[in-house]
JSON list of C-alpha atoms and ligand atoms in Angstrom, two decimals:
[
{"chain": "A", "resi": 1, "resn": "MET", "atom": "CA", "xyz": [-176.58, -138.91, 31.58]},
{"chain": "A", "resi": 2, "resn": "PRO", "atom": "CA", "xyz": [-172.96, -138.54, 32.15]},
{"chain": "A", "resi": 3, "resn": "LEU", "atom": "CA", "xyz": [-172.17, -137.65, 35.86]},
{"chain": "A", "resi": 4, "resn": "ILE", "atom": "CA", "xyz": [-170.25, -134.41, 36.51]},
{"chain": "A", "resi": 5, "resn": "GLU", "atom": "CA", "xyz": [-168.77, -133.98, 40.06]},
{"chain": "A", "resi": 6, "resn": "PHE", "atom": "CA", "xyz": [-167.18, -130.85, 41.53]},
{"chain": "A", "resi": 7, "resn": "ALA", "atom": "CA", "xyz": [-165.55, -131.55, 44.77]},
{"chain": "A", "resi": 8, "resn": "GLU", "atom": "CA", "xyz": [-164.31, -128.58, 47.07]},
{"chain": "A", "resi": 9, "resn": "VAL", "atom": "CA", "xyz": [-163.34, -126.54, 44.08]},
{"chain": "A", "resi": 10, "resn": "THR", "atom": "CA", "xyz": [-161.53, -123.18, 44.58]},
{"chain": "A", "resi": 11, "resn": "HIS", "atom": "CA", "xyz": [-159.72, -121.25, 41.95]},
{"chain": "A", "resi": 12, "resn": "THR", "atom": "CA", "xyz": [-157.90, -117.99, 41.61]},
{"chain": "A", "resi": 13, "resn": "PHE", "atom": "CA", "xyz": [-156.19, -116.50, 38.41]},
{"chain": "A", "resi": 14, "resn": "GLY", "atom": "CA", "xyz": [-152.80, -115.18, 39.31]},
{"chain": "A", "resi": 15, "resn": "ASP", "atom": "CA", "xyz": [-152.88, -113.37, 42.55]},
{"chain": "A", "resi": 16, "resn": "GLY", "atom": "CA", "xyz": [-156.41, -112.11, 42.09]},
{"chain": "A", "resi": 17, "resn": "PRO", "atom": "CA", "xyz": [-159.45, -112.87, 44.42]},
{"chain": "A", "resi": 18, "resn": "ALA", "atom": "CA", "xyz": [-160.99, -116.30, 44.31]},
{"chain": "A", "resi": 19, "resn": "VAL", "atom": "CA", "xyz": [-163.05, -116.64, 41.04]},
{"chain": "A", "resi": 20, "resn": "LEU", "atom": "CA", "xyz": [-164.72, -119.73, 42.36]},
{"chain": "A", "resi": 21, "resn": "GLU", "atom": "CA", "xyz": [-164.82, -120.70, 46.06]},
{"chain": "A", "resi": 22, "resn": "ASP", "atom": "CA", "xyz": [-165.61, -124.01, 47.61]},
{"chain": "A", "resi": 23, "resn": "VAL", "atom": "CA", "xyz": [-167.87, -125.29, 44.91]},
{"chain": "A", "resi": 24, "resn": "SER", "atom": "CA", "xyz": [-169.11, -128.89, 45.53]},
{"chain": "A", "resi": 25, "resn": "VAL", "atom": "CA", "xyz": [-171.87, -130.13, 43.21]},
{"chain": "A", "resi": 26, "resn": "SER", "atom": "CA", "xyz": [-172.94, -133.09, 41.34]},
{"chain": "A", "resi": 27, "resn": "LEU", "atom": "CA", "xyz": [-174.74, -132.85, 37.97]},
{"chain": "A", "resi": 28, "resn": "GLN", "atom": "CA", "xyz": [-176.59, -135.50, 36.14]},
{"chain": "A", "resi": 29, "resn": "GLU", "atom": "CA", "xyz": [-179.91, -134.05, 34.96]},
{"chain": "A", "resi": 30, "resn": "ARG", "atom": "CA", "xyz": [-180.62, -133.65, 31.32]},
{"chain": "A", "resi": 31, "resn": "ARG", "atom": "CA", "xyz": [-181.15, -129.76, 31.36]},
{"chain": "A", "resi": 32, "resn": "ILE", "atom": "CA", "xyz": [-179.04, -127.67, 33.63]},
{"chain": "A", "resi": 33, "resn": "GLY", "atom": "CA", "xyz": [-179.13, -123.98, 33.75]},
{"chain": "A", "resi": 34, "resn": "ILE", "atom": "CA", "xyz": [-176.26, -121.71, 34.96]},
{"chain": "A", "resi": 35, "resn": "ILE", "atom": "CA", "xyz": [-177.04, -117.92, 35.88]},
{"chain": "A", "resi": 36, "resn": "GLY", "atom": "CA", "xyz": [-175.58, -115.23, 37.64]},
{"chain": "A", "resi": 37, "resn": "GLY", "atom": "CA", "xyz": [-174.13, -111.68, 37.26]},
{"chain": "A", "resi": 38, "resn": "ASN", "atom": "CA", "xyz": [-171.09, -110.73, 35.20]},
{"chain": "A", "resi": 39, "resn": "GLY", "atom": "CA", "xyz": [-167.78, -111.82, 36.88]},
{"chain": "A", "resi": 40, "resn": "SER", "atom": "CA", "xyz": [-169.67, -114.36, 39.20]},
{"chain": "A", "resi": 41, "resn": "GLY", "atom": "CA", "xyz": [-167.63, -117.37, 37.94]},
{"chain": "A", "resi": 42, "resn": "LYS", "atom": "CA", "xyz": [-170.14, -118.98, 35.54]},
{"chain": "A", "resi": 43, "resn": "SER", "atom": "CA", "xyz": [-167.69, -119.13, 32.61]},
{"chain": "A", "resi": 44, "resn": "THR", "atom": "CA", "xyz": [-164.91, -120.53, 34.80]},
{"chain": "A", "resi": 45, "resn": "PHE", "atom": "CA", "xyz": [-167.20, -123.15, 36.21]},
{"chain": "A", "resi": 46, "resn": "VAL", "atom": "CA", "xyz": [-168.33, -124.58, 32.87]},
{"chain": "A", "resi": 47, "resn": "ARG", "atom": "CA", "xyz": [-164.75, -124.51, 31.43]},
{"chain": "A", "resi": 48, "resn": "MET", "atom": "CA", "xyz": [-163.91, -126.56, 34.18]},
{"chain": "A", "resi": 49, "resn": "ILE", "atom": "CA", "xyz": [-166.25, -129.33, 32.89]},
{"chain": "A", "resi": 50, "resn": "ASN", "atom": "CA", "xyz": [-164.04, -130.25, 30.03]},
{"chain": "A", "resi": 51, "resn": "GLY", "atom": "CA", "xyz": [-160.71, -129.34, 31.39]},
{"chain": "A", "resi": 52, "resn": "LEU", "atom": "CA", "xyz": [-160.22, -125.75, 29.63]},
{"chain": "A", "resi": 53, "resn": "VAL", "atom": "CA", "xyz": [-159.69, -124.65, 33.24]},
{"chain": "A", "resi": 54, "resn": "VAL", "atom": "CA", "xyz": [-158.27, -127.09, 35.77]},
{"chain": "A", "resi": 55, "resn": "PRO", "atom": "CA", "xyz": [-159.00, -126.15, 39.33]},
{"chain": "A", "resi": 56, "resn": "GLU", "atom": "CA", "xyz": [-156.19, -124.99, 41.67]},
{"chain": "A", "resi": 57, "resn": "THR", "atom": "CA", "xyz": [-157.85, -126.77, 44.61]},
{"chain": "A", "resi": 58, "resn": "GLY", "atom": "CA", "xyz": [-160.29, -129.55, 44.56]},
{"chain": "A", "resi": 59, "resn": "THR", "atom": "CA", "xyz": [-161.36, -131.85, 41.66]},
{"chain": "A", "resi": 60, "resn": "VAL", "atom": "CA", "xyz": [-163.76, -131.92, 38.64]},
{"chain": "A", "resi": 61, "resn": "LYS", "atom": "CA", "xyz": [-164.61, -135.45, 37.42]},
{"chain": "A", "resi": 62, "resn": "VAL", "atom": "CA", "xyz": [-166.79, -136.60, 34.58]},
{"chain": "A", "resi": 63, "resn": "ASP", "atom": "CA", "xyz": [-167.89, -140.10, 34.89]},
{"chain": "A", "resi": 64, "resn": "GLY", "atom": "CA", "xyz": [-165.04, -140.65, 37.45]},
{"chain": "A", "resi": 65, "resn": "ASP", "atom": "CA", "xyz": [-162.29, -139.30, 35.14]},
{"chain": "A", "resi": 66, "resn": "SER", "atom": "CA", "xyz": [-160.62, -136.26, 36.57]},
{"chain": "A", "resi": 67, "resn": "THR", "atom": "CA", "xyz": [-160.16, -133.28, 34.23]},
{"chain": "A", "resi": 68, "resn": "ALA", "atom": "CA", "xyz": [-156.61, -132.85, 35.73]},
{"chain": "A", "resi": 69, "resn": "ASN", "atom": "CA", "xyz": [-155.33, -135.99, 33.96]},
{"chain": "A", "resi": 70, "resn": "GLN", "atom": "CA", "xyz": [-157.97, -137.25, 31.56]},
{"chain": "A", "resi": 71, "resn": "ALA", "atom": "CA", "xyz": [-158.94, -133.99, 29.65]},
{"chain": "A", "resi": 72, "resn": "ARG", "atom": "CA", "xyz": [-158.63, -135.70, 26.29]},
{"chain": "A", "resi": 73, "resn": "ARG", "atom": "CA", "xyz": [-160.89, -138.46, 27.14]},
{"chain": "A", "resi": 74, "resn": "ILE", "atom": "CA", "xyz": [-163.38, -135.99, 28.64]},
{"chain": "A", "resi": 75, "resn": "ARG", "atom": "CA", "xyz": [-163.30, -133.61, 25.74]},
{"chain": "A", "resi": 76, "resn": "ARG", "atom": "CA", "xyz": [-164.48, -136.56, 23.38]},
{"chain": "A", "resi": 77, "resn": "LYS", "atom": "CA", "xyz": [-167.76, -136.69, 25.76]},
{"chain": "A", "resi": 78, "resn": "VAL", "atom": "CA", "xyz": [-168.11, -133.00, 26.58]},
{"chain": "A", "resi": 79, "resn": "GLY", "atom": "CA", "xyz": [-168.83, -130.52, 23.66]},
{"chain": "A", "resi": 80, "resn": "PHE", "atom": "CA", "xyz": [-168.30, -126.75, 24.33]},
{"chain": "A", "resi": 81, "resn": "CYS", "atom": "CA", "xyz": [-170.08, -123.82, 22.49]},
{"chain": "A", "resi": 82, "resn": "PHE", "atom": "CA", "xyz": [-168.79, -120.26, 23.09]},
{"chain": "A", "resi": 83, "resn": "THR", "atom": "CA", "xyz": [-170.60, -117.05, 23.18]},
{"chain": "A", "resi": 84, "resn": "ASN", "atom": "CA", "xyz": [-168.85, -115.65, 20.27]},
{"chain": "A", "resi": 85, "resn": "PRO", "atom": "CA", "xyz": [-168.93, -118.27, 17.22]},
{"chain": "A", "resi": 86, "resn": "ASP", "atom": "CA", "xyz": [-165.88, -116.50, 15.74]},
{"chain": "A", "resi": 87, "resn": "SER", "atom": "CA", "xyz": [-163.64, -118.02, 18.42]},
{"chain": "A", "resi": 88, "resn": "GLN", "atom": "CA", "xyz": [-164.76, -121.44, 17.37]},
{"chain": "A", "resi": 89, "resn": "ILE", "atom": "CA", "xyz": [-164.88, -121.27, 13.61]},
{"chain": "A", "resi": 90, "resn": "VAL", "atom": "CA", "xyz": [-161.55, -122.35, 12.34]},
{"chain": "A", "resi": 91, "resn": "MET", "atom": "CA", "xyz": [-161.78, -123.44, 8.73]},
{"chain": "A", "resi": 92, "resn": "PRO", "atom": "CA", "xyz": [-162.29, -121.49, 5.56]},
{"chain": "A", "resi": 93, "resn": "THR", "atom": "CA", "xyz": [-165.85, -122.78, 4.53]},
{"chain": "A", "resi": 94, "resn": "VAL", "atom": "CA", "xyz": [-168.85, -123.94, 6.31]},
{"chain": "A", "resi": 95, "resn": "ALA", "atom": "CA", "xyz": [-168.57, -127.71, 5.26]},
{"chain": "A", "resi": 96, "resn": "GLU", "atom": "CA", "xyz": [-164.77, -127.84, 6.10]},
{"chain": "A", "resi": 97, "resn": "ASP", "atom": "CA", "xyz": [-165.41, -126.39, 9.61]},
{"chain": "A", "resi": 98, "resn": "VAL", "atom": "CA", "xyz": [-168.01, -129.04, 10.40]},
{"chain": "A", "resi": 99, "resn": "ALA", "atom": "CA", "xyz": [-165.62, -131.66, 9.05]},
{"chain": "A", "resi": 100, "resn": "PHE", "atom": "CA", "xyz": [-162.80, -130.29, 11.09]},
{"chain": "A", "resi": 101, "resn": "GLY", "atom": "CA", "xyz": [-164.25, -131.32, 14.36]},
{"chain": "A", "resi": 102, "resn": "LEU", "atom": "CA", "xyz": [-164.71, -135.04, 13.05]},
{"chain": "A", "resi": 103, "resn": "ARG", "atom": "CA", "xyz": [-160.96, -135.36, 12.25]},
{"chain": "A", "resi": 104, "resn": "ARG", "atom": "CA", "xyz": [-160.10, -136.87, 15.72]},
{"chain": "A", "resi": 105, "resn": "LEU", "atom": "CA", "xyz": [-162.70, -139.32, 15.18]},
{"chain": "A", "resi": 106, "resn": "ARG", "atom": "CA", "xyz": [-160.69, -140.75, 12.33]},
{"chain": "A", "resi": 107, "resn": "LEU", "atom": "CA", "xyz": [-163.88, -141.85, 10.14]},
{"chain": "A", "resi": 108, "resn": "ALA", "atom": "CA", "xyz": [-163.75, -142.98, 6.77]},
{"chain": "A", "resi": 109, "resn": "LYS", "atom": "CA", "xyz": [-164.14, -140.15, 4.02]},
{"chain": "A", "resi": 110, "resn": "ASN", "atom": "CA", "xyz": [-167.62, -141.28, 3.16]},
{"chain": "A", "resi": 111, "resn": "ASP", "atom": "CA", "xyz": [-168.72, -141.23, 6.77]},
{"chain": "A", "resi": 112, "resn": "VAL", "atom": "CA", "xyz": [-167.39, -137.66, 7.20]},
{"chain": "A", "resi": 113, "resn": "GLN", "atom": "CA", "xyz": [-169.24, -136.44, 4.24]},
{"chain": "A", "resi": 114, "resn": "GLN", "atom": "CA", "xyz": [-172.43, -138.07, 5.15]},
{"chain": "A", "resi": 115, "resn": "ARG", "atom": "CA", "xyz": [-172.34, -136.78, 8.74]},
{"chain": "A", "resi": 116, "resn": "VAL", "atom": "CA", "xyz": [-171.39, -133.32, 7.41]},
{"chain": "A", "resi": 117, "resn": "SER", "atom": "CA", "xyz": [-174.29, -133.14, 4.93]},
{"chain": "A", "resi": 118, "resn": "GLY", "atom": "CA", "xyz": [-176.54, -134.51, 7.46]},
{"chain": "A", "resi": 119, "resn": "ILE", "atom": "CA", "xyz": [-175.93, -131.96, 10.16]},
{"chain": "A", "resi": 120, "resn": "LEU", "atom": "CA", "xyz": [-175.71, -129.07, 7.55]},
{"chain": "A", "resi": 121, "resn": "ALA", "atom": "CA", "xyz": [-179.20, -130.12, 6.47]},
{"chain": "A", "resi": 122, "resn": "THR", "atom": "CA", "xyz": [-180.60, -130.20, 10.12]},
{"chain": "A", "resi": 123, "resn": "TYR", "atom": "CA", "xyz": [-179.37, -126.83, 10.78]},
{"chain": "A", "resi": 124, "resn": "GLY", "atom": "CA", "xyz": [-180.52, -125.38, 7.51]},
{"chain": "A", "resi": 125, "resn": "LEU", "atom": "CA", "xyz": [-176.98, -124.72, 6.31]},
{"chain": "A", "resi": 126, "resn": "THR", "atom": "CA", "xyz": [-176.84, -126.77, 3.29]},
{"chain": "A", "resi": 127, "resn": "GLU", "atom": "CA", "xyz": [-176.99, -123.93, 0.90]},
{"chain": "A", "resi": 128, "resn": "LEU", "atom": "CA", "xyz": [-174.09, -122.22, 2.62]},
{"chain": "A", "resi": 129, "resn": "ALA", "atom": "CA", "xyz": [-171.83, -125.37, 2.73]},
{"chain": "A", "resi": 130, "resn": "ASP", "atom": "CA", "xyz": [-169.15, -123.79, 0.36]},
{"chain": "A", "resi": 131, "resn": "ARG", "atom": "CA", "xyz": [-169.47, -120.21, 1.56]},
{"chain": "A", "resi": 132, "resn": "PRO", "atom": "CA", "xyz": [-166.59, -118.79, 3.50]},
{"chain": "A", "resi": 133, "resn": "ALA", "atom": "CA", "xyz": [-167.50, -119.00, 7.07]},
{"chain": "A", "resi": 134, "resn": "HIS", "atom": "CA", "xyz": [-166.52, -115.40, 7.93]},
{"chain": "A", "resi": 135, "resn": "THR", "atom": "CA", "xyz": [-169.44, -114.20, 5.41]},
{"chain": "A", "resi": 136, "resn": "LEU", "atom": "CA", "xyz": [-172.13, -115.72, 7.35]},
{"chain": "A", "resi": 137, "resn": "SER", "atom": "CA", "xyz": [-174.37, -113.63, 9.53]},
{"chain": "A", "resi": 138, "resn": "GLY", "atom": "CA", "xyz": [-174.13, -113.90, 13.38]},
{"chain": "A", "resi": 139, "resn": "GLY", "atom": "CA", "xyz": [-177.09, -116.20, 13.69]},
{"chain": "A", "resi": 140, "resn": "GLN", "atom": "CA", "xyz": [-175.75, -118.46, 10.90]},
{"chain": "A", "resi": 141, "resn": "LYS", "atom": "CA", "xyz": [-172.31, -118.46, 12.56]},
{"chain": "A", "resi": 142, "resn": "GLN", "atom": "CA", "xyz": [-173.87, -119.55, 15.79]},
{"chain": "A", "resi": 143, "resn": "LEU", "atom": "CA", "xyz": [-175.72, -122.44, 14.15]},
{"chain": "A", "resi": 144, "resn": "LEU", "atom": "CA", "xyz": [-172.47, -123.36, 12.45]},
{"chain": "A", "resi": 145, "resn": "ALA", "atom": "CA", "xyz": [-170.72, -123.50, 15.60]},
{"chain": "A", "resi": 146, "resn": "LEU", "atom": "CA", "xyz": [-173.36, -125.50, 17.24]},
{"chain": "A", "resi": 147, "resn": "ALA", "atom": "CA", "xyz": [-173.45, -127.95, 14.29]},
{"chain": "A", "resi": 148, "resn": "SER", "atom": "CA", "xyz": [-169.56, -128.25, 14.36]},
{"chain": "A", "resi": 149, "resn": "VAL", "atom": "CA", "xyz": [-169.96, -129.42, 17.94]},
{"chain": "A", "resi": 150, "resn": "VAL", "atom": "CA", "xyz": [-172.99, -131.53, 17.72]},
{"chain": "A", "resi": 151, "resn": "VAL", "atom": "CA", "xyz": [-171.69, -133.51, 14.69]},
{"chain": "A", "resi": 152, "resn": "THR", "atom": "CA", "xyz": [-169.07, -135.06, 16.94]},
{"chain": "A", "resi": 153, "resn": "GLU", "atom": "CA", "xyz": [-171.83, -136.52, 19.05]},
{"chain": "A", "resi": 154, "resn": "PRO", "atom": "CA", "xyz": [-171.01, -135.48, 22.45]},
{"chain": "A", "resi": 155, "resn": "GLU", "atom": "CA", "xyz": [-172.72, -136.80, 25.41]},
{"chain": "A", "resi": 156, "resn": "VAL", "atom": "CA", "xyz": [-172.70, -133.42, 27.28]},
{"chain": "A", "resi": 157, "resn": "LEU", "atom": "CA", "xyz": [-172.89, -130.16, 25.46]},
{"chain": "A", "resi": 158, "resn": "VAL", "atom": "CA", "xyz": [-171.97, -126.96, 27.45]},
{"chain": "A", "resi": 159, "resn": "LEU", "atom": "CA", "xyz": [-173.10, -123.75, 26.00]},
{"chain": "A", "resi": 160, "resn": "ASP", "atom": "CA", "xyz": [-171.61, -120.44, 27.43]},
{"chain": "A", "resi": 161, "resn": "GLU", "atom": "CA", "xyz": [-174.14, -117.72, 26.55]},
{"chain": "A", "resi": 162, "resn": "PRO", "atom": "CA", "xyz": [-174.87, -118.97, 23.08]},
{"chain": "A", "resi": 163, "resn": "THR", "atom": "CA", "xyz": [-177.58, -116.26, 22.52]},
{"chain": "A", "resi": 164, "resn": "THR", "atom": "CA", "xyz": [-176.10, -113.26, 24.14]},
{"chain": "A", "resi": 165, "resn": "LEU", "atom": "CA", "xyz": [-175.03, -111.89, 20.64]},
{"chain": "A", "resi": 166, "resn": "LEU", "atom": "CA", "xyz": [-178.01, -112.80, 18.79]},
{"chain": "A", "resi": 167, "resn": "ASP", "atom": "CA", "xyz": [-181.31, -110.92, 17.87]},
{"chain": "A", "resi": 168, "resn": "LEU", "atom": "CA", "xyz": [-184.63, -112.27, 19.10]},
{"chain": "A", "resi": 169, "resn": "SER", "atom": "CA", "xyz": [-185.29, -114.43, 15.97]},
{"chain": "A", "resi": 170, "resn": "ASN", "atom": "CA", "xyz": [-181.85, -116.09, 15.99]},
{"chain": "A", "resi": 171, "resn": "GLU", "atom": "CA", "xyz": [-182.11, -116.47, 19.76]},
{"chain": "A", "resi": 172, "resn": "GLN", "atom": "CA", "xyz": [-185.34, -118.48, 19.31]},
{"chain": "A", "resi": 173, "resn": "ARG", "atom": "CA", "xyz": [-183.85, -120.57, 16.56]},
{"chain": "A", "resi": 174, "resn": "ILE", "atom": "CA", "xyz": [-180.91, -121.56, 18.83]},
{"chain": "A", "resi": 175, "resn": "ARG", "atom": "CA", "xyz": [-183.38, -122.17, 21.48]},
{"chain": "A", "resi": 176, "resn": "ARG", "atom": "CA", "xyz": [-185.37, -124.64, 19.42]},
{"chain": "A", "resi": 177, "resn": "GLU", "atom": "CA", "xyz": [-182.07, -126.39, 18.30]},
{"chain": "A", "resi": 178, "resn": "ILE", "atom": "CA", "xyz": [-181.17, -126.87, 21.84]},
{"chain": "A", "resi": 179, "resn": "GLU", "atom": "CA", "xyz": [-184.33, -128.25, 22.83]},
{"chain": "A", "resi": 180, "resn": "GLN", "atom": "CA", "xyz": [-184.08, -130.81, 20.01]},
{"chain": "A", "resi": 181, "resn": "LEU", "atom": "CA", "xyz": [-180.82, -132.03, 21.37]},
{"chain": "A", "resi": 182, "resn": "ASP", "atom": "CA", "xyz": [-181.11, -135.73, 22.85]},
{"chain": "A", "resi": 183, "resn": "LEU", "atom": "CA", "xyz": [-178.05, -135.26, 25.26]},
{"chain": "A", "resi": 184, "resn": "GLN", "atom": "CA", "xyz": [-177.15, -133.48, 28.38]},
{"chain": "A", "resi": 185, "resn": "VAL", "atom": "CA", "xyz": [-177.17, -129.77, 28.07]},
{"chain": "A", "resi": 186, "resn": "ILE", "atom": "CA", "xyz": [-175.53, -127.38, 30.42]},
{"chain": "A", "resi": 187, "resn": "LEU", "atom": "CA", "xyz": [-176.54, -123.81, 29.42]},
{"chain": "A", "resi": 188, "resn": "VAL", "atom": "CA", "xyz": [-175.06, -120.53, 30.95]},
{"chain": "A", "resi": 189, "resn": "THR", "atom": "CA", "xyz": [-177.31, -117.73, 29.84]},
{"chain": "A", "resi": 190, "resn": "HIS", "atom": "CA", "xyz": [-178.72, -114.24, 30.81]},
{"chain": "A", "resi": 191, "resn": "HIS", "atom": "CA", "xyz": [-181.86, -115.03, 28.91]},
{"chain": "A", "resi": 192, "resn": "LEU", "atom": "CA", "xyz": [-183.74, -116.55, 31.82]},
{"chain": "A", "resi": 193, "resn": "HIS", "atom": "CA", "xyz": [-186.73, -117.63, 29.91]},
{"chain": "A", "resi": 194, "resn": "LEU", "atom": "CA", "xyz": [-184.57, -120.16, 28.01]},
{"chain": "A", "resi": 195, "resn": "LEU", "atom": "CA", "xyz": [-184.43, -122.18, 31.31]},
{"chain": "A", "resi": 196, "resn": "ASP", "atom": "CA", "xyz": [-188.41, -122.81, 31.34]},
{"chain": "A", "resi": 197, "resn": "GLY", "atom": "CA", "xyz": [-188.71, -126.58, 31.66]},
{"chain": "A", "resi": 198, "resn": "PHE", "atom": "CA", "xyz": [-185.01, -127.09, 32.80]},
{"chain": "A", "resi": 199, "resn": "ASP", "atom": "CA", "xyz": [-184.58, -129.75, 35.55]},
{"chain": "A", "resi": 200, "resn": "ARG", "atom": "CA", "xyz": [-182.14, -127.61, 37.50]},
{"chain": "A", "resi": 201, "resn": "VAL", "atom": "CA", "xyz": [-180.64, -124.22, 37.63]},
{"chain": "A", "resi": 202, "resn": "LEU", "atom": "CA", "xyz": [-177.44, -123.08, 39.67]},
{"chain": "A", "resi": 203, "resn": "VAL", "atom": "CA", "xyz": [-176.92, -119.52, 40.65]},
{"chain": "A", "resi": 204, "resn": "PHE", "atom": "CA", "xyz": [-173.56, -118.22, 41.00]},
{"chain": "A", "resi": 205, "resn": "HIS", "atom": "CA", "xyz": [-172.63, -115.00, 42.98]},
{"chain": "A", "resi": 206, "resn": "GLY", "atom": "CA", "xyz": [-169.11, -113.71, 43.84]},
{"chain": "A", "resi": 207, "resn": "GLY", "atom": "CA", "xyz": [-167.63, -117.15, 42.89]},
{"chain": "A", "resi": 208, "resn": "ARG", "atom": "CA", "xyz": [-169.98, -119.03, 45.10]},
{"chain": "A", "resi": 209, "resn": "LEU", "atom": "CA", "xyz": [-172.85, -121.42, 44.35]},
{"chain": "A", "resi": 210, "resn": "VAL", "atom": "CA", "xyz": [-175.66, -119.62, 46.42]},
{"chain": "A", "resi": 211, "resn": "ALA", "atom": "CA", "xyz": [-178.74, -121.41, 44.88]},
{"chain": "A", "resi": 212, "resn": "ASP", "atom": "CA", "xyz": [-179.49, -124.63, 43.32]},
{"chain": "A", "resi": 213, "resn": "ASP", "atom": "CA", "xyz": [-183.13, -125.24, 42.56]},
{"chain": "A", "resi": 214, "resn": "HIS", "atom": "CA", "xyz": [-185.93, -125.66, 40.01]},
{"chain": "A", "resi": 215, "resn": "PRO", "atom": "CA", "xyz": [-185.90, -122.82, 37.50]},
{"chain": "A", "resi": 216, "resn": "ASP", "atom": "CA", "xyz": [-188.55, -120.62, 39.10]},
{"chain": "A", "resi": 217, "resn": "GLU", "atom": "CA", "xyz": [-187.02, -120.82, 42.49]},
{"chain": "A", "resi": 218, "resn": "ALA", "atom": "CA", "xyz": [-183.45, -120.16, 41.13]},
{"chain": "A", "resi": 219, "resn": "ARG", "atom": "CA", "xyz": [-184.57, -117.26, 38.95]},
{"chain": "A", "resi": 220, "resn": "ALA", "atom": "CA", "xyz": [-186.43, -115.71, 42.05]},
{"chain": "A", "resi": 221, "resn": "ALA", "atom": "CA", "xyz": [-183.14, -116.12, 44.05]},
{"chain": "A", "resi": 222, "resn": "TYR", "atom": "CA", "xyz": [-180.98, -114.54, 41.25]},
{"chain": "A", "resi": 223, "resn": "ARG", "atom": "CA", "xyz": [-183.47, -111.47, 40.97]},
{"chain": "A", "resi": 224, "resn": "LYS", "atom": "CA", "xyz": [-183.45, -111.12, 44.79]},
{"chain": "A", "resi": 225, "resn": "LEU", "atom": "CA", "xyz": [-179.56, -110.87, 44.68]},
{"chain": "A", "resi": 226, "resn": "VAL", "atom": "CA", "xyz": [-179.81, -108.05, 41.97]},
{"chain": "A", "resi": 227, "resn": "THR", "atom": "CA", "xyz": [-182.31, -105.96, 43.68]},
{"chain": "B", "resi": 301, "resn": "ADP", "atom": "N1", "xyz": [-158.11, -116.27, 32.30]},
{"chain": "B", "resi": 301, "resn": "ADP", "atom": "C1", "xyz": [-158.32, -115.35, 33.33]},
{"chain": "B", "resi": 301, "resn": "ADP", "atom": "N2", "xyz": [-157.51, -114.62, 33.85]},
{"chain": "B", "resi": 301, "resn": "ADP", "atom": "C2", "xyz": [-157.57, -113.80, 34.83]},
{"chain": "B", "resi": 301, "resn": "ADP", "atom": "N3", "xyz": [-158.85, -113.44, 35.31]},
{"chain": "B", "resi": 301, "resn": "ADP", "atom": "C3", "xyz": [-159.86, -114.17, 34.81]},
{"chain": "B", "resi": 301, "resn": "ADP", "atom": "C4", "xyz": [-159.69, -115.14, 33.80]},
{"chain": "B", "resi": 301, "resn": "ADP", "atom": "N4", "xyz": [-160.78, -115.65, 33.36]},
{"chain": "B", "resi": 301, "resn": "ADP", "atom": "C5", "xyz": [-161.93, -115.09, 34.18]},
{"chain": "B", "resi": 301, "resn": "ADP", "atom": "N5", "xyz": [-161.29, -114.10, 35.17]},
{"chain": "B", "resi": 301, "resn": "ADP", "atom": "C6", "xyz": [-161.94, -113.28, 36.05]},
{"chain": "B", "resi": 301, "resn": "ADP", "atom": "O1", "xyz": [-162.63, -114.17, 36.92]},
{"chain": "B", "resi": 301, "resn": "ADP", "atom": "C7", "xyz": [-163.87, -113.61, 37.16]},
{"chain": "B", "resi": 301, "resn": "ADP", "atom": "C8", "xyz": [-164.98, -114.46, 37.02]},
{"chain": "B", "resi": 301, "resn": "ADP", "atom": "O2", "xyz": [-164.98, -114.61, 35.38]},
{"chain": "B", "resi": 301, "resn": "ADP", "atom": "P1", "xyz": [-166.05, -115.49, 34.69]},
{"chain": "B", "resi": 301, "resn": "ADP", "atom": "O3", "xyz": [-165.75, -116.98, 35.12]},
{"chain": "B", "resi": 301, "resn": "ADP", "atom": "O4", "xyz": [-165.69, -115.46, 33.19]},
{"chain": "B", "resi": 301, "resn": "ADP", "atom": "O5", "xyz": [-167.50, -115.13, 35.13]},
{"chain": "B", "resi": 301, "resn": "ADP", "atom": "P2", "xyz": [-168.83, -114.91, 34.37]},
{"chain": "B", "resi": 301, "resn": "ADP", "atom": "O6", "xyz": [-168.72, -115.89, 33.29]},
{"chain": "B", "resi": 301, "resn": "ADP", "atom": "O7", "xyz": [-169.83, -115.27, 35.28]},
{"chain": "B", "resi": 301, "resn": "ADP", "atom": "O8", "xyz": [-168.94, -113.51, 33.86]},
{"chain": "B", "resi": 301, "resn": "ADP", "atom": "C9", "xyz": [-163.81, -112.33, 36.63]},
{"chain": "B", "resi": 301, "resn": "ADP", "atom": "O9", "xyz": [-163.56, -111.40, 37.50]},
{"chain": "B", "resi": 301, "resn": "ADP", "atom": "C10", "xyz": [-162.94, -112.44, 35.55]},
{"chain": "B", "resi": 301, "resn": "ADP", "atom": "O10", "xyz": [-162.20, -111.24, 35.24]},
{"chain": "B", "resi": 302, "resn": "MG", "atom": "MG1", "xyz": [-168.98, -115.63, 31.21]}
]
């Protein structure tokens, strides 16, 4: 698994309070969960993994490359899936959207078509290939967003609350798809049961990493913060 290293990371936006404060942690497990209240710094933390946010102080490295100067290289390795699939769907049709992510891999046309049809089949989207993406249901859109990232074969997939906008059946569908992924997964979620069986769970509170443990212990620490 890729090695993700945060070293003494502190970050503020503008002149607000610190959004992350003195975070040092190394991550290499296969399944890592991130939990904490709204505004605790979870999204900022995970956005730093692929250089969407570069820390003001401290460093974030992926396999030794710093996000401060190797973001392009790192983004080939680290895929990112947002809460709201609309923020990620960029092309008119489903198939075009999946193909879009592959552009930078400069594959031959046949390879692109093969990969696109393969991933659409995996995610049950084959019938929707030529549909305008904006006509999909919320659950279908999240599957499409996931497909469009997974098709690029990242080594790490960061998912920032991918099930928050979904109903129960779509949440379960996304959960099953995440379980199938043979790569490192970093999952931010308020759906704490999704973290059953995870290797490690980090708890954020007020920009600080306040617990780093097995799922049961970490979830208990989070519940204790809330009560
Ligand atoms: N781009 C930004 N500009 C200004 N403030 C931001 C920005 N992104 C996040 N914040 C602030 O940083 C804090 C932590 O946000 P975030 O990392 O999104 O937390 P979480 O994902 O845990 O809800 C919040 O107070 C939020 O308003
Ligand atoms: Mg967030």
